[in-house]
Coordinates of C-alpha atoms and ligand atoms in Angstrom, one line a residue:
M1 CA 168.7 108.2 19.4
S2 CA 170.5 111.3 17.9
N3 CA 173.5 111.6 15.6
Q4 CA 172.2 108.7 13.4
G5 CA 173.9 110.3 10.4
N6 CA 177.3 110.5 11.8
P7 CA 178.9 107.0 12.1
S8 CA 181.9 108.3 14.0
E9 CA 179.6 109.1 16.9
Q10 CA 177.7 105.8 16.7
T11 CA 179.0 104.7 20.1
P12 CA 176.5 103.0 22.4
Q13 CA 176.3 106.3 24.3
A14 CA 175.1 108.1 21.3
R15 CA 172.7 105.3 20.3
I16 CA 171.1 104.7 23.7
G17 CA 171.8 108.0 25.4
T18 CA 173.5 106.6 28.5
L19 CA 175.9 108.6 30.6
W20 CA 178.8 106.3 29.8
G21 CA 179.8 104.1 26.9
G22 CA 182.5 106.3 25.3
A23 CA 185.0 103.5 25.7
F24 CA 182.6 100.8 24.7
S25 CA 182.2 99.6 21.1
R26 CA 179.2 97.4 21.7
S27 CA 176.0 98.2 23.6
T28 CA 174.8 96.3 26.6
D29 CA 173.0 93.0 26.1
D30 CA 169.2 93.6 26.6
A31 CA 168.9 91.1 29.4
V32 CA 171.8 92.6 31.2
R33 CA 170.3 96.0 30.8
R34 CA 167.0 94.8 32.3
L35 CA 169.0 93.3 35.2
N36 CA 171.0 96.4 35.7
D37 CA 168.4 99.0 35.4
S38 CA 166.9 100.4 38.5
L39 CA 164.6 103.1 37.2
R40 CA 161.5 101.0 37.7
F41 CA 162.0 101.4 41.4
D42 CA 164.4 104.2 42.1
W43 CA 162.3 106.8 40.2
R44 CA 160.9 107.4 43.7
L45 CA 164.1 109.3 44.5
Y46 CA 163.4 111.9 41.8
D47 CA 162.6 114.7 44.2
E48 CA 165.7 114.1 46.3
D49 CA 167.9 113.5 43.2
I50 CA 166.8 116.9 41.8
T51 CA 167.2 118.7 45.1
G52 CA 170.7 117.2 45.4
S53 CA 171.6 118.2 41.8
I54 CA 170.5 121.8 42.3
A55 CA 172.6 122.0 45.4
W56 CA 175.5 120.4 43.6
A57 CA 175.3 123.0 40.8
E58 CA 175.4 125.7 43.4
A59 CA 178.5 124.1 44.9
L60 CA 180.1 123.9 41.5
A61 CA 179.3 127.6 40.9
G62 CA 180.8 128.4 44.3
A63 CA 183.9 126.6 43.3
G64 CA 184.2 128.6 40.1
V65 CA 183.4 125.5 37.9
L66 CA 180.1 126.9 36.6
A67 CA 179.2 130.4 35.6
E68 CA 176.2 131.8 37.5
S69 CA 174.2 131.8 34.3
E70 CA 175.0 128.1 33.8
R71 CA 174.0 127.3 37.4
A72 CA 170.7 129.1 36.9
A73 CA 170.0 127.3 33.6
L74 CA 170.6 124.0 35.3
A75 CA 168.4 124.8 38.3
D76 CA 165.6 126.0 36.0
G77 CA 165.9 122.8 33.9
L78 CA 166.0 120.6 36.9
E79 CA 162.8 122.2 38.3
R80 CA 161.1 121.5 35.0
V81 CA 162.2 117.9 35.2
R82 CA 160.9 117.8 38.8
A83 CA 157.5 119.2 37.6
E84 CA 157.3 116.5 34.9
F85 CA 157.8 113.8 37.6
A86 CA 155.3 115.4 39.9
A87 CA 152.7 115.7 37.2
G88 CA 153.3 112.1 36.0
T89 CA 154.3 113.3 32.6
F90 CA 158.0 112.3 32.7
A91 CA 158.6 109.9 29.8
P92 CA 161.4 107.4 30.4
A93 CA 163.8 106.8 27.4
P94 CA 165.4 103.4 26.7
G95 CA 168.8 104.4 28.0
D96 CA 167.5 105.6 31.3
E97 CA 169.4 103.2 33.6
D98 CA 168.4 104.7 36.9
I99 CA 166.9 107.9 38.3
H100 CA 170.2 109.8 38.0
T101 CA 170.7 109.0 34.3
A102 CA 167.0 109.7 33.6
V103 CA 167.1 113.1 35.2
E104 CA 170.3 114.1 33.4
R105 CA 169.1 112.8 30.0
R106 CA 165.9 114.8 30.3
L107 CA 167.8 117.9 31.6
G108 CA 169.9 117.8 28.4
E109 CA 166.8 117.7 26.3
L110 CA 165.5 120.7 28.1
V111 CA 168.5 122.9 28.5
G112 CA 171.0 121.6 26.0
D113 CA 174.8 121.2 26.3
V114 CA 175.1 122.9 29.7
A115 CA 173.5 119.8 31.2
G116 CA 176.7 118.0 30.5
K117 CA 178.5 120.2 33.1
L118 CA 176.3 119.1 36.0
H119 CA 178.1 115.8 36.7
T120 CA 181.5 117.5 37.0
G121 CA 183.3 116.2 40.1
R122 CA 180.4 114.1 41.1
S123 CA 179.6 110.4 40.7
R124 CA 176.3 108.5 40.9
N125 CA 178.0 106.8 43.9
D126 CA 177.9 109.9 46.1
Q127 CA 174.7 111.0 44.4
V128 CA 172.7 107.9 45.2
A129 CA 174.0 107.8 48.8
T130 CA 172.8 111.4 49.3
D131 CA 169.4 110.7 47.6
V132 CA 168.6 107.8 49.9
L133 CA 169.6 109.7 53.0
L134 CA 167.4 112.6 52.0
W135 CA 164.5 110.2 51.2
L136 CA 164.9 108.5 54.6
L137 CA 164.8 111.8 56.4
R138 CA 161.6 112.6 54.6
V139 CA 159.6 109.4 54.8
R140 CA 160.5 108.6 58.4
E141 CA 158.1 111.5 59.2
S142 CA 155.3 109.7 57.4
V143 CA 155.9 106.5 59.3
Q144 CA 156.0 108.5 62.6
A145 CA 152.8 110.3 61.8
A146 CA 151.0 106.9 61.1
L147 CA 152.5 105.5 64.3
L148 CA 151.2 108.4 66.3
D149 CA 147.7 107.8 65.0
L150 CA 147.8 104.2 66.2
A151 CA 149.4 105.3 69.5
G152 CA 146.5 107.8 69.9
A153 CA 144.0 105.0 69.3
L154 CA 145.6 102.9 72.0
V155 CA 145.4 105.8 74.4
E156 CA 141.7 106.4 73.6
Q157 CA 141.0 102.7 74.3
A158 CA 143.0 102.9 77.5
E159 CA 141.0 106.0 78.5
S160 CA 137.6 104.4 78.0
A161 CA 138.7 101.1 79.7
R162 CA 139.2 102.8 83.1
G163 CA 138.0 100.7 85.9
A164 CA 138.0 97.4 83.9
V165 CA 140.1 94.5 85.1
M166 CA 141.4 91.6 83.1
P167 CA 143.6 88.6 83.5
G168 CA 147.3 89.3 82.8
Y169 CA 149.3 86.5 81.3
T170 CA 152.9 85.3 81.4
H171 CA 153.7 82.2 79.2
F172 CA 150.1 82.9 78.2
Q173 CA 148.9 81.3 81.4
P174 CA 146.8 83.3 83.9
A175 CA 149.2 85.2 86.1
Q176 CA 147.9 88.3 87.9
P177 CA 145.0 90.7 87.3
L178 CA 145.7 93.8 85.3
A179 CA 143.9 97.1 84.8
V180 CA 142.7 97.0 81.2
P181 CA 144.2 100.4 80.5
H182 CA 147.5 99.1 81.7
W183 CA 147.4 96.4 79.0
W184 CA 146.5 98.9 76.3
L185 CA 149.3 101.2 77.4
G186 CA 151.8 98.4 77.4
H187 CA 151.4 98.4 73.6
F188 CA 151.5 102.2 73.5
W189 CA 154.9 102.6 75.2
A190 CA 156.5 100.2 72.7
L191 CA 155.3 102.5 69.9
V192 CA 156.7 105.5 71.8
R193 CA 160.1 103.8 71.6
D194 CA 159.6 103.2 67.9
V195 CA 158.8 106.9 67.2
E196 CA 161.7 108.1 69.3
R197 CA 164.1 105.5 67.7
L198 CA 163.3 107.1 64.4
D199 CA 164.2 110.6 65.8
T200 CA 167.5 109.3 67.1
L201 CA 168.3 107.6 63.8
A202 CA 167.3 110.7 61.8
A203 CA 169.7 112.8 63.9
A204 CA 172.5 110.4 62.9
W205 CA 171.5 110.4 59.3
R206 CA 171.5 114.1 59.1
D207 CA 175.1 114.0 60.4
K208 CA 176.6 112.6 57.3
C209 CA 176.3 114.3 53.9
P210 CA 178.1 112.1 51.3
L211 CA 177.8 114.6 48.4
G212 CA 181.3 115.7 47.2
S213 CA 182.8 112.2 47.8
G214 CA 182.9 111.5 44.1
A215 CA 183.1 107.9 43.0
L216 CA 185.3 106.9 45.9
A217 CA 188.3 109.3 46.2
G218 CA 186.7 112.7 46.6
T219 CA 186.3 115.6 44.2
P220 CA 189.2 117.6 42.8
Y221 CA 187.1 120.8 42.7
P222 CA 187.2 123.2 45.6
V223 CA 183.5 122.8 46.6
D224 CA 182.5 124.0 50.0
R225 CA 181.2 120.7 51.4
A226 CA 180.1 122.1 54.7
R227 CA 178.0 124.7 53.0
L228 CA 176.7 122.0 50.6
A229 CA 175.7 119.8 53.5
A230 CA 173.9 122.6 55.3
R231 CA 172.1 123.5 52.1
L232 CA 170.7 120.0 52.0
G233 CA 169.7 120.0 55.6
F234 CA 172.6 118.0 56.9
T235 CA 174.7 119.0 59.9
R236 CA 178.1 118.2 58.3
P237 CA 179.8 116.4 55.4
T238 CA 181.2 112.9 55.7
P239 CA 184.9 112.8 56.6
N240 CA 185.9 109.8 54.4
S241 CA 184.9 109.6 50.7
L242 CA 185.6 105.8 50.4
D243 CA 183.4 105.1 53.4
A244 CA 180.7 107.6 52.4
V245 CA 179.9 105.9 49.1
A246 CA 179.8 102.4 50.6
D247 CA 178.0 103.3 53.9
R248 CA 174.5 101.9 54.0
D249 CA 174.2 101.9 57.7
H250 CA 171.2 104.2 57.5
V251 CA 169.4 101.6 55.3
A252 CA 170.2 98.8 57.7
E253 CA 169.2 101.0 60.7
C254 CA 165.9 101.9 59.1
L255 CA 165.2 98.3 58.2
F256 CA 165.9 97.3 61.8
A257 CA 163.7 100.1 63.2
L258 CA 160.9 99.0 60.9
A259 CA 161.4 95.3 61.7
L260 CA 161.2 96.0 65.4
L261 CA 158.2 98.2 64.9
G262 CA 156.6 95.4 62.9
T263 CA 157.4 93.0 65.7
H264 CA 155.5 95.3 68.1
L265 CA 152.6 95.5 65.8
S266 CA 152.6 91.7 65.6
R267 CA 152.5 91.3 69.3
L268 CA 149.5 93.7 69.5
A269 CA 147.9 91.8 66.7
E270 CA 148.4 88.5 68.4
D271 CA 146.9 89.7 71.7
L272 CA 143.8 91.0 69.8
I273 CA 143.5 87.8 67.7
V274 CA 143.5 85.7 70.8
Y275 CA 141.2 88.1 72.8
A276 CA 138.7 88.2 69.9
N277 CA 138.4 84.4 69.9
P278 CA 134.9 83.7 71.2
A279 CA 136.4 81.3 73.8
L280 CA 137.8 84.4 75.6
G281 CA 135.6 87.1 74.0
F282 CA 137.5 90.0 75.5
V283 CA 137.2 92.1 72.4
R284 CA 134.9 92.3 69.4
L285 CA 136.1 93.8 66.2
D286 CA 134.0 96.2 64.3
E287 CA 132.5 94.7 61.2
R288 CA 134.4 97.1 59.0
Y289 CA 137.7 95.7 60.3
S290 CA 136.9 92.0 60.2
T291 CA 136.0 89.7 57.4
G292 CA 133.8 86.7 56.8
S293 CA 134.3 83.2 55.6
S294 CA 133.1 82.1 52.2
L295 CA 132.0 78.8 53.7
M296 CA 131.2 79.3 57.4
P297 CA 128.5 81.9 58.0
Q298 CA 129.3 82.4 61.6
K299 CA 133.0 83.4 61.1
R300 CA 134.4 86.8 61.9
N301 CA 138.0 86.7 60.9
P302 CA 140.6 89.2 62.1
D303 CA 142.3 89.4 58.7
P304 CA 143.9 92.8 59.2
L305 CA 145.5 91.6 62.5
E306 CA 146.7 88.4 60.9
L307 CA 148.3 90.5 58.1
A308 CA 149.9 92.7 60.7
R309 CA 151.4 89.6 62.3
G310 CA 152.4 88.1 59.0
K311 CA 154.0 91.3 57.6
A312 CA 156.4 91.3 60.6
G313 CA 158.1 88.3 58.9
R314 CA 158.5 90.2 55.7
L315 CA 160.0 93.2 57.5
I316 CA 162.4 91.0 59.4
G317 CA 163.3 89.3 56.2
H318 CA 164.2 92.6 54.6
L319 CA 166.6 93.4 57.4
G320 CA 168.3 90.0 57.3
G321 CA 168.5 89.9 53.6
F322 CA 170.0 93.3 53.3
L323 CA 172.7 92.6 56.0
A324 CA 173.6 89.5 54.0
T325 CA 174.0 91.7 50.9
L326 CA 176.3 94.0 52.8
K327 CA 178.5 91.4 54.3
G328 CA 181.5 90.4 52.2
L329 CA 181.6 93.6 50.0
P330 CA 185.0 95.1 49.5
S331 CA 185.5 98.8 50.2
G332 CA 183.9 101.4 48.0
Y333 CA 180.8 101.3 45.9
N334 CA 179.7 97.9 44.6
K335 CA 176.6 97.3 42.5
D336 CA 175.3 95.0 45.1
L337 CA 174.4 98.2 47.0
Q338 CA 171.6 98.9 44.5
E339 CA 169.8 96.1 46.3
D340 CA 169.2 98.5 49.2
K341 CA 166.3 100.2 47.6
E342 CA 163.6 97.5 47.0
P343 CA 163.6 96.2 50.6
L344 CA 163.7 99.7 52.0
F345 CA 160.9 101.0 49.8
D346 CA 158.9 97.8 50.5
A347 CA 159.4 98.1 54.2
V348 CA 158.1 101.7 54.3
D349 CA 155.2 100.9 51.9
T350 CA 154.2 97.9 53.9
L351 CA 154.0 99.9 57.1
L352 CA 152.3 102.9 55.6
E353 CA 149.7 100.5 54.2
L354 CA 149.3 98.6 57.5
L355 CA 149.3 101.3 60.1
P356 CA 146.1 103.2 59.1
P357 CA 143.8 100.2 59.1
L358 CA 145.3 99.0 62.3
A359 CA 144.7 102.3 63.9
G360 CA 141.1 102.2 62.7
L361 CA 140.6 98.6 64.0
V362 CA 141.9 99.5 67.4
R363 CA 139.8 102.7 67.6
T364 CA 136.6 100.9 66.7
L365 CA 136.8 97.7 68.5
A366 CA 134.7 97.1 71.6
I367 CA 136.1 95.5 74.7
D368 CA 133.8 93.3 76.8
P369 CA 134.7 94.2 80.4
D370 CA 132.3 91.5 81.8
R371 CA 133.9 88.7 79.9
M372 CA 137.3 90.0 81.0
R373 CA 136.3 90.1 84.6
A374 CA 134.6 86.7 84.4
A375 CA 137.9 85.2 83.2
L376 CA 139.6 86.2 86.5
D377 CA 140.1 83.5 89.1
E378 CA 141.4 83.7 92.6
G379 CA 144.4 81.7 91.7
M380 CA 145.7 84.9 90.2
L381 CA 145.7 86.4 93.7
A382 CA 148.0 83.7 95.1
T383 CA 150.9 86.2 95.0
D384 CA 148.8 88.7 96.9
L385 CA 148.2 86.0 99.5
A386 CA 151.9 85.6 99.9
D387 CA 152.3 89.3 100.1
Y388 CA 149.7 89.3 102.9
L389 CA 151.9 87.0 104.9
V390 CA 154.9 89.1 104.1
S391 CA 153.1 92.1 105.6
K392 CA 152.8 90.0 108.8
G393 CA 156.5 89.4 108.9
V394 CA 156.8 86.0 107.1
P395 CA 159.9 85.9 104.7
F396 CA 158.7 85.8 101.1
R397 CA 160.1 82.4 100.2
R398 CA 158.2 80.8 103.1
A399 CA 155.1 82.9 102.3
H400 CA 155.2 81.6 98.7
G401 CA 155.1 78.0 100.0
L402 CA 152.3 78.7 102.4
A403 CA 150.2 80.5 99.8
G404 CA 150.8 77.5 97.5
Q405 CA 149.4 75.2 100.2
V406 CA 146.2 77.3 100.3
V407 CA 145.8 77.1 96.6
R408 CA 146.3 73.3 96.7
L409 CA 143.8 72.9 99.6
A410 CA 141.2 75.0 97.8
E411 CA 141.7 72.9 94.6
S412 CA 141.3 69.7 96.5
K413 CA 138.0 70.9 98.0
G414 CA 136.8 72.2 94.7
A415 CA 136.3 75.6 96.2
A416 CA 137.7 79.1 95.7
P417 CA 140.4 80.1 98.3
S418 CA 138.0 82.8 99.6
A419 CA 135.5 80.1 100.4
L420 CA 137.8 78.3 102.8
A421 CA 137.2 78.5 106.5
L422 CA 139.5 80.6 108.6
D423 CA 140.4 77.3 110.4
D424 CA 141.6 75.9 107.1
Y425 CA 143.9 78.9 106.8
R426 CA 145.2 78.6 110.3
A427 CA 145.9 74.9 109.9
I428 CA 148.4 76.0 107.3
S429 CA 149.8 78.9 109.3
E430 CA 148.9 80.6 112.5
V431 CA 149.8 83.9 110.9
F432 CA 146.5 84.0 108.9
E433 CA 143.8 86.1 110.5
A434 CA 140.2 87.0 109.5
D435 CA 141.4 89.9 107.4
V436 CA 142.9 87.3 104.9
L437 CA 139.6 87.5 103.0
D438 CA 140.4 91.1 102.1
V439 CA 143.1 89.7 99.7
F440 CA 140.5 88.3 97.3
D441 CA 139.5 91.6 95.7
F442 CA 140.8 91.9 92.2
D443 CA 140.4 95.7 92.0
A444 CA 142.3 96.2 95.3
A445 CA 145.0 93.8 94.0
V446 CA 145.3 96.0 90.9
R447 CA 145.4 99.2 92.9
R448 CA 148.1 97.9 95.3
R449 CA 150.7 97.8 92.5
G450 CA 151.7 101.4 92.1
A451 CA 152.6 103.3 89.0
V452 CA 156.1 104.1 90.3
T453 CA 157.1 100.5 89.8
G454 CA 155.4 100.4 86.4
G455 CA 152.5 98.5 87.9
A456 CA 148.9 98.8 87.2
G457 CA 147.8 100.7 90.4
D458 CA 147.9 104.2 89.3
V459 CA 146.7 104.0 85.8
D460 CA 145.4 107.5 85.8
D461 CA 148.9 108.8 86.3
Q462 CA 150.2 106.6 83.5
L463 CA 147.4 107.8 81.2
A464 CA 148.2 111.4 81.9
R465 CA 151.8 110.7 81.0
A466 CA 150.8 109.0 77.8
Q467 CA 148.5 111.9 76.8
A468 CA 151.2 114.4 77.6
W469 CA 153.6 112.6 75.4
L470 CA 151.1 112.5 72.5
A471 CA 150.3 116.2 73.0
A472 CA 154.0 117.1 72.9
R473 CA 154.4 115.4 69.5
Ligands
LIG1 N1 171.6 102.8 40.5 C1 172.8 102.8 41.3 C2 172.4 102.4 42.7 O1 171.3 102.5 43.1 C3 173.4 104.1 41.3 C4 174.9 104.1 41.5 C5 175.5 103.5 40.4 N2 176.9 103.7 40.3 C6 177.6 103.1 39.4 N3 178.8 103.4 39.3 N4 177.1 102.2 38.6 O2 173.3 101.9 43.4

């Protein structure tokens, strides 16, 4: 917008204030500009962008490219730009293509010509790669904090469900009885892996500082990249500049971690949706976490759970879509890579919006231990009946068949297996004795399966481990 009186400087750069354009004689088509511009979503990187620029100015000063007074002026100006963003007073200008150009343009307005020295030896390619890594290292902690809250809610439910027994399912058919805390904790340990996966990924992300890679071929100035990396909280600089500007593994890895986390949430949601159905009635959602129907007055809909299940599809889509963007790119930076940000931001936003209500829903729902127990039937102890025979020396494969005969006989008589006469048992196998009736105790069946094998038996021990894990975080 400046230099209007000097036609020799009426390049597109002068007219629209972009960072490039010196070699162009016509300015970008408006529709292309709208397509190209990313400021509307990448402004969220402002903090990381400014932190990276301040560190880069230090690196340039260390390399003798900037005088100390210039470095200080740039750092001051950058902090002022940061403050404008933080206060919400930053005013974008028409030529602000992305967060990098916007910050530099504003810096120039605040500190004058010295701003033009900041980009020495740097490219937006190494800059954006660094920004996104720093952003990931920050937001993964928010996701983990939200996850820990949900994990804590699961443990609280497990704690208060001590002593309750429910049907456990495989193929969603009644399988074996489970201690209710064991079911809750089954969801908890999946979230533990999600939290720990983000730790592991963060360690890998910290291990590759791309700044100093330039556009693709490195920087000709003798910057101390190891020091620069450390200054930004990385453990070391990347070893190959061409790879460093194209590497989006961290984006794909994060999208995978979030898609898998979403899949875990979907499974929890699906369990609760089914268990909240009045036909089972195992859980009842608090009114604050369920919704009504505009037509049917009796309805209590588990909308937050359905959204949790539904959003897993969106998270998986972001991963698949981004991998498709990456495949087929030649070496180096390609503009396609700008497509990393919207799915990444959306995946993080989606989870940060979803996890808190899900934690509240879990924390406030009421289980119905009577309905859970009423849903048990002795068929779920057929395996225990086989194990009873095993304890008397019968090989398991044969015991399985004999227990099956008992189930069949009971069904044909319309009676529970525990209601059969001892003679009925002995007609099937002489190995059966009067103590066979001890098998038909759901609580004992649950206790028999010990914690060491991951079973439900020693739920107290498992709960203690879960609480210790939470306390250590
Ligand atoms: N907005 C771009 C992105 O997010 C920044 C890098 C652009 N580099 C370039 N040479 N056009 O990928």
